[in-house]
Short mmCIF file of C-alpha atoms and ligand atoms in Angstrom, two decimals:
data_model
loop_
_atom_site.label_atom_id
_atom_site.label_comp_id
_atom_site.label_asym_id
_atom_site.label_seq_id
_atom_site.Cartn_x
_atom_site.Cartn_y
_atom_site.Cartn_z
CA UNK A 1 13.15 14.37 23.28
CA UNK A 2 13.61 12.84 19.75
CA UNK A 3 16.15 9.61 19.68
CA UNK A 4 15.65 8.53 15.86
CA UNK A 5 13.23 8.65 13.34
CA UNK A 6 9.75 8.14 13.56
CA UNK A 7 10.98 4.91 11.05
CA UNK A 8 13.95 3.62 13.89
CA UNK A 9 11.26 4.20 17.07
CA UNK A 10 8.08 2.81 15.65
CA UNK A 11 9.80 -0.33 13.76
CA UNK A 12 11.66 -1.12 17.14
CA UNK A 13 8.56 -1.34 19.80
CA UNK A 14 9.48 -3.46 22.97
CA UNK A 15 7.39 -6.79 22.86
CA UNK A 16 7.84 -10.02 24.48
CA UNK A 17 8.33 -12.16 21.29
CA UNK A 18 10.63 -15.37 22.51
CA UNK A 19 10.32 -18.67 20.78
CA UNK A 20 8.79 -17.26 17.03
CA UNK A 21 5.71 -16.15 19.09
CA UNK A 22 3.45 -13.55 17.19
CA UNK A 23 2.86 -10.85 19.06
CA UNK A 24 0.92 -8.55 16.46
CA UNK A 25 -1.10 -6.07 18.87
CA UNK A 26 1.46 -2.85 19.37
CA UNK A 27 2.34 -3.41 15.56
CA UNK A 28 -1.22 -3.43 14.67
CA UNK A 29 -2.32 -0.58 17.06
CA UNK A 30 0.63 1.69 15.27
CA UNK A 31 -0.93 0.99 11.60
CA UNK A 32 -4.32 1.38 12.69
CA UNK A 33 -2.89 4.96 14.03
CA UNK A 34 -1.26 5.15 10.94
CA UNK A 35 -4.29 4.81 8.68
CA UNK A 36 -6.08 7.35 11.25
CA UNK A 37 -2.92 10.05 10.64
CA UNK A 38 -3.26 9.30 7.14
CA UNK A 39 -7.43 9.41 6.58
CA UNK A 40 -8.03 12.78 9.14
CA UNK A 41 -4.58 14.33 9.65
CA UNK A 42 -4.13 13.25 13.32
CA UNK A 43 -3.82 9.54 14.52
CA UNK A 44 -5.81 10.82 17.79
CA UNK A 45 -8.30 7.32 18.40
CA UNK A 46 -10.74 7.14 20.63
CA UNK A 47 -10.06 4.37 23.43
CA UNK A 48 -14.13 3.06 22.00
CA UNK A 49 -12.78 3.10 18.58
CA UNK A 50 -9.59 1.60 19.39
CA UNK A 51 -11.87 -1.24 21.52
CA UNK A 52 -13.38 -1.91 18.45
CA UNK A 53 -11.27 -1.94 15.35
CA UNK A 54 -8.25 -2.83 17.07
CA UNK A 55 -9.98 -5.98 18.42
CA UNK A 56 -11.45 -6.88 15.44
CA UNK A 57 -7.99 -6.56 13.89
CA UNK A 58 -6.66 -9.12 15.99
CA UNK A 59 -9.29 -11.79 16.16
CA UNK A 60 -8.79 -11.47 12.35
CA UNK A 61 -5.72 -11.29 12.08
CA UNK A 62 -3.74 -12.24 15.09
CA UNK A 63 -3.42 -15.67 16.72
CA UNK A 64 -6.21 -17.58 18.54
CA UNK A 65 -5.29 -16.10 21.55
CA UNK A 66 -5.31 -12.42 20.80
CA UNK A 67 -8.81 -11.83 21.10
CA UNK A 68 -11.50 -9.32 23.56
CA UNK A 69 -11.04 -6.13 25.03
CA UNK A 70 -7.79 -7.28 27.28
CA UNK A 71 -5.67 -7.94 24.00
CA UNK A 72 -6.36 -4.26 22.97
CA UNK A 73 -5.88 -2.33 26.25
CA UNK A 74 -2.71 -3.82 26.53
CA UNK A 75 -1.17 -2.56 23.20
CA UNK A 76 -3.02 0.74 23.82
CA UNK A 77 -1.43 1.42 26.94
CA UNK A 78 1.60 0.10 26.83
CA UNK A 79 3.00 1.41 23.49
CA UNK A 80 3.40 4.63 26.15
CA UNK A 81 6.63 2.76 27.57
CA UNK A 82 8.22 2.71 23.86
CA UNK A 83 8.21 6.56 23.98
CA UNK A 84 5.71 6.71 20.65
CA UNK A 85 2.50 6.96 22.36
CA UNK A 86 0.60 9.29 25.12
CA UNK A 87 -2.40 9.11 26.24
CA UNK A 88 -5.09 12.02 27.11
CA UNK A 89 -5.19 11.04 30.95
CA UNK A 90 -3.09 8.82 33.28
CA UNK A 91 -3.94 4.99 33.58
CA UNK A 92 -2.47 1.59 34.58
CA UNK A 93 -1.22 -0.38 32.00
CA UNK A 94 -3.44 -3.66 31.16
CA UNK A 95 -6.97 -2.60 32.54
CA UNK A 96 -9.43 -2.30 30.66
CA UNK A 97 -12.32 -0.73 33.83
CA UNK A 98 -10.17 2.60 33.68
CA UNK A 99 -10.30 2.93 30.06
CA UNK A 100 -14.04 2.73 30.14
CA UNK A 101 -14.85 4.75 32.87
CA UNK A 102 -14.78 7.87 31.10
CA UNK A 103 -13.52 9.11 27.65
CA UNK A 104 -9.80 8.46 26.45
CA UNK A 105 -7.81 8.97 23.73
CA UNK A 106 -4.42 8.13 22.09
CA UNK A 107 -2.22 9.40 19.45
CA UNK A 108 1.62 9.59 18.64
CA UNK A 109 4.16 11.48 20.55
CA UNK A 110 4.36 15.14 19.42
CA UNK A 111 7.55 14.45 17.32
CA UNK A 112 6.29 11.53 15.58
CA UNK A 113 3.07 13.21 14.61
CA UNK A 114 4.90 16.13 13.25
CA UNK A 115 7.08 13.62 11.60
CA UNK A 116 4.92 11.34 9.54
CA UNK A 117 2.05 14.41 8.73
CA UNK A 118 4.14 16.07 6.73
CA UNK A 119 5.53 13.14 5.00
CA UNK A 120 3.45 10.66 3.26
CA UNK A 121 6.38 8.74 2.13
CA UNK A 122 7.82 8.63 6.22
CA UNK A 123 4.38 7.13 6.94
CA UNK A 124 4.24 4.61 4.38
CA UNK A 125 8.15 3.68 5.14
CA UNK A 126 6.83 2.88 8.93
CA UNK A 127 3.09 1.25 7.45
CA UNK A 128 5.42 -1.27 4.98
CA UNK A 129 7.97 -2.24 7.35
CA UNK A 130 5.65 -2.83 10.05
CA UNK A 131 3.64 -4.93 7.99
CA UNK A 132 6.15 -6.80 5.84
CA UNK A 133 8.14 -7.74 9.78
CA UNK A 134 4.39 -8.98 11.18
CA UNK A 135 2.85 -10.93 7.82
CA UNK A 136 3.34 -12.84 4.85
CA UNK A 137 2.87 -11.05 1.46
CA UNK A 138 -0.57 -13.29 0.73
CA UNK A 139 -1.78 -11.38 4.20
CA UNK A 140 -0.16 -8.13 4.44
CA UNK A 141 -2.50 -6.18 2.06
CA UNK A 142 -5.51 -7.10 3.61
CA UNK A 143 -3.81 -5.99 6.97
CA UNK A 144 -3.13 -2.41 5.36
CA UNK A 145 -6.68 -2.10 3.59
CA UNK A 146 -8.25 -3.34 6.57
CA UNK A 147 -6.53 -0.04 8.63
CA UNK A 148 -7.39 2.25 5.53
CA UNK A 149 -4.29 2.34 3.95
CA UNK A 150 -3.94 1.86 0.26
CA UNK A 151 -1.42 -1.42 -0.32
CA UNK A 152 -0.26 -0.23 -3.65
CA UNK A 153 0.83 3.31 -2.16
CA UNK A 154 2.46 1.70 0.43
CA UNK A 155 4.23 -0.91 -1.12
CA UNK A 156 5.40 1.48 -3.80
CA UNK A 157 8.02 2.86 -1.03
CA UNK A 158 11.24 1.12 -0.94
CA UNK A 159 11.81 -1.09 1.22
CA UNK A 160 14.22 -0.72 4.46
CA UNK A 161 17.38 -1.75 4.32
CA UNK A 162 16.56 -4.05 7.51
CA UNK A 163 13.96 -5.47 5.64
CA UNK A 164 16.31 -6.12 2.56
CA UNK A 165 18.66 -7.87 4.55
CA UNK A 166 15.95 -9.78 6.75
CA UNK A 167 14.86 -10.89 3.46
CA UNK A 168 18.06 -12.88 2.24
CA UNK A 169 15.67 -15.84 0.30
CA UNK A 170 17.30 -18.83 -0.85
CA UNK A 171 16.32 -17.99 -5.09
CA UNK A 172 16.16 -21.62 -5.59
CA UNK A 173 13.71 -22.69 -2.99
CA UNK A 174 9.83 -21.93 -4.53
CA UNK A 175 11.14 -23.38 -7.49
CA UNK A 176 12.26 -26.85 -6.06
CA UNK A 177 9.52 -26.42 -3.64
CA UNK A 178 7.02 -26.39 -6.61
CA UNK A 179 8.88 -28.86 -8.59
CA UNK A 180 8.71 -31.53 -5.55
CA UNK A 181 5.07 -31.24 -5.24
CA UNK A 182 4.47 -32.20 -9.17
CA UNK A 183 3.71 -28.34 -9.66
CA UNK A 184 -0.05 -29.07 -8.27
CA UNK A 185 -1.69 -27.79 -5.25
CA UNK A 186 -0.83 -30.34 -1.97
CA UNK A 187 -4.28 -29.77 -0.73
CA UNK A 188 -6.64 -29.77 -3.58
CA UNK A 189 -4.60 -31.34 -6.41
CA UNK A 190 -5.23 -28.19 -8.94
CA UNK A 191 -2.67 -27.91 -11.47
CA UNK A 192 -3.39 -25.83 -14.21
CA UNK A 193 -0.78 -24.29 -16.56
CA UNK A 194 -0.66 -22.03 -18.97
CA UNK A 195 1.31 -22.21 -22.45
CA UNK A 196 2.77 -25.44 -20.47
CA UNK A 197 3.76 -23.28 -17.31
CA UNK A 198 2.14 -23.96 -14.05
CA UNK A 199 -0.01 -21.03 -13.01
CA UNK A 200 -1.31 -20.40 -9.73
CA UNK A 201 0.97 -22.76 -7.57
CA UNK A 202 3.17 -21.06 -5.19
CA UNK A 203 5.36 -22.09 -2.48
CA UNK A 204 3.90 -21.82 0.85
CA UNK A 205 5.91 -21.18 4.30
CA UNK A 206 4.22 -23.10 6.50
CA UNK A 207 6.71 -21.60 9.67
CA UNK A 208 6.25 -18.24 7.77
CA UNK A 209 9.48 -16.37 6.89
CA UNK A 210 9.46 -13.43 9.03
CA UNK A 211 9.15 -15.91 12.12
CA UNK A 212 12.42 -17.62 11.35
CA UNK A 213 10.58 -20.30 9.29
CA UNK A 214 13.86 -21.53 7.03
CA UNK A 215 13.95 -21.78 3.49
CA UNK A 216 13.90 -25.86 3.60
CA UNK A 217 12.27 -28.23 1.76
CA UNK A 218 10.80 -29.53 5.04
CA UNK A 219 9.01 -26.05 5.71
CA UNK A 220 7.19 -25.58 2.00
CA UNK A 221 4.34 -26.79 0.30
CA UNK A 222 3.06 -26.14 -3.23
CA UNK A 223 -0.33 -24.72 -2.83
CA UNK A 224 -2.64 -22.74 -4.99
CA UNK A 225 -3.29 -19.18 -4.57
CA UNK A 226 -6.42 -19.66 -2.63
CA UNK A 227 -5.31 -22.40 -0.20
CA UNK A 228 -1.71 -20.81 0.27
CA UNK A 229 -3.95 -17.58 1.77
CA UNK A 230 -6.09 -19.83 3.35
CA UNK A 231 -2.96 -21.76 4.87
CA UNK A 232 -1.46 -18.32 6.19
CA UNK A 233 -4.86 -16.78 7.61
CA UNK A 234 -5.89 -19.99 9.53
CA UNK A 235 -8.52 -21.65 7.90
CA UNK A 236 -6.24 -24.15 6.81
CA UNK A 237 -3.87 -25.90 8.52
CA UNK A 238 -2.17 -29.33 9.73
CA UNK A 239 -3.09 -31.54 12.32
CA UNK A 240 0.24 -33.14 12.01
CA UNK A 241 2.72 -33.33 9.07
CA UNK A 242 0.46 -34.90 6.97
CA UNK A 243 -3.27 -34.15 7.56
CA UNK A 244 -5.18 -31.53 6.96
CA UNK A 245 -7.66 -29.92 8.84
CA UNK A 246 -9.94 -27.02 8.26
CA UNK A 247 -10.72 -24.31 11.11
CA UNK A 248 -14.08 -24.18 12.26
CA UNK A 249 -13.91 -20.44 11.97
CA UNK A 250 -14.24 -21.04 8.71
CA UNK A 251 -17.96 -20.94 6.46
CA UNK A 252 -18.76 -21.18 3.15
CA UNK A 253 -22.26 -21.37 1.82
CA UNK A 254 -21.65 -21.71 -2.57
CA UNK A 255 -20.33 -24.78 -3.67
CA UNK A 256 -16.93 -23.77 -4.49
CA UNK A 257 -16.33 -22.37 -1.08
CA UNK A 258 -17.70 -25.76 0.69
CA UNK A 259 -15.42 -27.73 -1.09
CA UNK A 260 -12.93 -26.39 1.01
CA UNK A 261 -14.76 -28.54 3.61
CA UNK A 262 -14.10 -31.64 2.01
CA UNK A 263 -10.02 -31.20 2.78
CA UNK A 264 -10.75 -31.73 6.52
CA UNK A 265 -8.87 -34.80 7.10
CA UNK A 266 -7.57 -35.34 3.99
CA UNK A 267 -4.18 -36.79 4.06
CA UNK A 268 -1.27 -35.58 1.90
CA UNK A 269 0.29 -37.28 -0.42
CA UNK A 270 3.59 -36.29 -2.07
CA UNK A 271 5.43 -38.02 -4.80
CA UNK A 272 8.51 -40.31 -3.48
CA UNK A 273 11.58 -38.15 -2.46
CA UNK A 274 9.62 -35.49 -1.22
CA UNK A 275 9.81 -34.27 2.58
CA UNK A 276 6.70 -33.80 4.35
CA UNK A 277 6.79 -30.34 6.16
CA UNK A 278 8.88 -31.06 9.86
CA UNK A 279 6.37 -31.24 12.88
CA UNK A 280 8.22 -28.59 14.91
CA UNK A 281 6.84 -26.25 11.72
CA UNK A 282 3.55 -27.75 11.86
CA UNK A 283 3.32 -27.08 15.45
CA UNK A 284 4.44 -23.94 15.41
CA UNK A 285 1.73 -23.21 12.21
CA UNK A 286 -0.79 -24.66 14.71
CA UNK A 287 -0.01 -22.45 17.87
CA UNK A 288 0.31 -19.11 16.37
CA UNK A 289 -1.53 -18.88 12.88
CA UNK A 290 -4.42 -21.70 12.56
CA UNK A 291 -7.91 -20.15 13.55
CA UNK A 292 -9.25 -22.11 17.13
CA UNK A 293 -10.88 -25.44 16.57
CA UNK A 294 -10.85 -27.94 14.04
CA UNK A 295 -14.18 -28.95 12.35
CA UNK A 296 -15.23 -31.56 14.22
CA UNK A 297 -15.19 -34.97 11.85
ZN1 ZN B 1 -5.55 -25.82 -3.80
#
């Protein structure tokens, strides 16, 4: 029973995702299965292994709440009800007692396995759109390398044409973004250039892109390469529209990495004219992408 490609079925997975909520853990579970399919031939993976990487997949990069052995059974048995996915014996959805009990595994339906083994370029179609709809660009290689796929492979597919149109930018807006914050960094103040143009300053979603976060100048900040990935994975973030705070998931032991530290409470400062990011941005950076606690101080 085939209704699509293996492209139209596993970039369309039922998930409860109302309100800009992340839900990353049925597209994570699919590249994980992915890189399997793609390292041994078959994306067969052990419920143990599964338990494992999966989970640390999410605690790294999901949300605060998508951590522990609940947040993987769920993807792992419940990607059966989008058709793409069986398991090697019947259990509820959800519990993660039956998956222990005694040995399990998953892999793609039959169709989808034949699919995507004997095309490279079908699987990294699936890996990049997957990725590119769940994650910002500063994120989205570390996902892929993380689930043993090679970024540069993948992203050297085209992309879909839902993820063309899904990607209408407004052309102007890193550039005015950049130019509003004095083309430095809004958390650390660096602003080198080279030959007189800045050079590592980029725009930063702080509502990210792919989660409806608009192309305003209320949802940007200039930021330098490091702090605009440390802004997307969490260790940075906002206690309201103009503080910064710094996850206590976070360590550093050098010098340079400590001094990320020292932006814990420090309060923005733009030039005159320029919008702070909105708080309904803020918050929603604070719910679904900064790492559990502030430091404490
Ligand atoms: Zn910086």
């Amino acid at each position: 029973m085939s209704d699509g490609s293996a492209l139209e079925r596993l970039t369309a997975l039922r998930q409860y995702q109302g309100e800009g909520k992340r839900a990353p853990h049925k597209p994570l579970l699919v590249l994980l299965a992915l890189g399997q399919l793609n390292a041994t031939g078959s994306s067969a993976l052990e419920w143990s292994a599964v338990e494992e990487r999966l989970g640390a997949l999410l605690s790294e990069f999901g949300t605060s709440t998508t951590t522990g052995s609940s947040s993987a059974a769920y993807p792992f048995t419940r990607l059966r009800s989008d058709g793409v996915w069986q398991l090697s014996r019947d259990v509820p959805n959800d519990n993660v007692g039956p998956l222990n009990s005694e040995p399990i595994e998953g892999h793609f339906s039959p169709e989808i396995e034949e699919e995507l083994s004997g095309s490279p370029a079908a699987l990294n179609a699936v890996a990049r759109a997957l990725v590119e709809s769940q994650f910002p660009l500063t994120i989205a290689p570390d996902v892929l390398s993380a689930v043993g796929l090679d970024p540069d492979v993948v992203f050297s597919t085209a992309p879909t044409a839902t993820a063309l149109a899904a990607r209408k930018r407004d052309v102007n807006w890193r550039r005015q973004i950049v130019a509003a914050w004095d083309r430095s960094c809004a958390f650390c103040g660096f602003d080198g250039a080279l030959g007189g143009a800045p050079v590592g300053i980029e725009a930063a979603h702080v509502r990210w892109f792919n989660f409806e976060g608009p192309d305003d100048l209320d949802n940007g900040l200039a930021l330098c390469s490091l702090h605009h990935k440390l802004l997307d994975r969490g260790a940075i973030g906002l206690r309201d529209p103009e503080t910064v705070i710094v996850s206590s998931a976070f360590s550093a032991v050098g010098a340079a990495g400590r001094a990320v530290y020292e932006l814990h409470g420090r309060g923005l400062r733009p030039r005159p004219g320029t919008a702070l990011p909105a708080p309904e941005y803020v918050m929603w950076h604070h719910a679904e992408v900064f790492k559990g606690d502030p430091l404490k101080a």
